[in-house]
Amino acid sequence: SRFETCWPALMKDSHGVIIIFNPELPSHLKEIEMWYSCFVQQQPLLDSQCLLVAHHKPGSAGDTENLALAYPLNKLKLIHSNLEEDPEDVRMEFIKYFKSIITLINESREREEMSIIS
């Protein structure tokens, strides 16, 4: 893609990655493997620092039960968003995700401080 030259700047010092995709597009299912590889594995970030969001467009059938992602994507936290039906659920999941990232950042900062002291 024409933005690939910007990726290193986008990735620098990032603490988390949220990948939003349309589960009804087979091309998206292939692309998220590439995004995961570039933005999570190569950084490297922990899987817990990545959140997958399958976004269902208004009026789409939205088969949320049968989205079977292949390894390694099936290890990631996956939420389904359908803002017509359940925006509150999605909001709660985002808050949980952000809290987990903040906890990770604080823990690594404490480890760094301890290593400087000792």
mmCIF file of N, CA and C in Angstrom, residues 107-118:
data_model
loop_
_atom_site.group_PDB
_atom_site.id
_atom_site.type_symbol
_atom_site.label_atom_id
_atom_site.label_comp_id
_atom_site.label_asym_id
_atom_site.label_seq_id
_atom_site.Cartn_x
_atom_site.Cartn_y
_atom_site.Cartn_z
ATOM 1 N N GLU A 107 3.095 -1.421 34.592
ATOM 2 C CA GLU A 107 3.965 -2.508 35.067
ATOM 3 C C GLU A 107 5.354 -2.405 34.449
ATOM 4 N N SER A 108 5.407 -2.106 33.148
ATOM 5 C CA SER A 108 6.724 -2.045 32.507
ATOM 6 C C SER A 108 7.493 -0.817 32.991
ATOM 7 N N ARG A 109 6.780 0.271 33.285
ATOM 8 C CA ARG A 109 7.437 1.475 33.813
ATOM 9 C C ARG A 109 8.029 1.188 35.199
ATOM 10 N N GLU A 110 7.256 0.466 36.017
ATOM 11 C CA GLU A 110 7.755 0.106 37.354
ATOM 12 C C GLU A 110 8.992 -0.781 37.262
ATOM 13 N N ARG A 111 8.957 -1.733 36.301
ATOM 14 C CA ARG A 111 10.126 -2.604 36.121
ATOM 15 C C ARG A 111 11.350 -1.788 35.725
ATOM 16 N N GLU A 112 11.148 -0.820 34.807
ATOM 17 C CA GLU A 112 12.264 0.024 34.382
ATOM 18 C C GLU A 112 12.822 0.810 35.559
ATOM 19 N N GLU A 113 11.929 1.385 36.350
ATOM 20 C CA GLU A 113 12.371 2.177 37.498
ATOM 21 C C GLU A 113 13.149 1.322 38.494
ATOM 22 N N MET A 114 12.666 0.096 38.721
ATOM 23 C CA MET A 114 13.358 -0.805 39.637
ATOM 24 C C MET A 114 14.757 -1.165 39.106
ATOM 25 N N SER A 115 14.846 -1.349 37.794
ATOM 26 C CA SER A 115 16.137 -1.737 37.223
ATOM 27 C C SER A 115 17.131 -0.573 37.291
ATOM 28 N N ILE A 116 16.616 0.655 37.223
ATOM 29 C CA ILE A 116 17.497 1.822 37.358
ATOM 30 C C ILE A 116 18.008 1.938 38.793
ATOM 31 N N ILE A 117 17.080 1.684 39.727
ATOM 32 C CA ILE A 117 17.444 1.783 41.147
ATOM 33 C C ILE A 117 18.462 0.716 41.525
ATOM 34 N N SER A 118 18.234 -0.508 41.051
ATOM 35 C CA SER A 118 19.074 -1.615 41.522
ATOM 36 C C SER A 118 20.409 -1.716 40.781
#
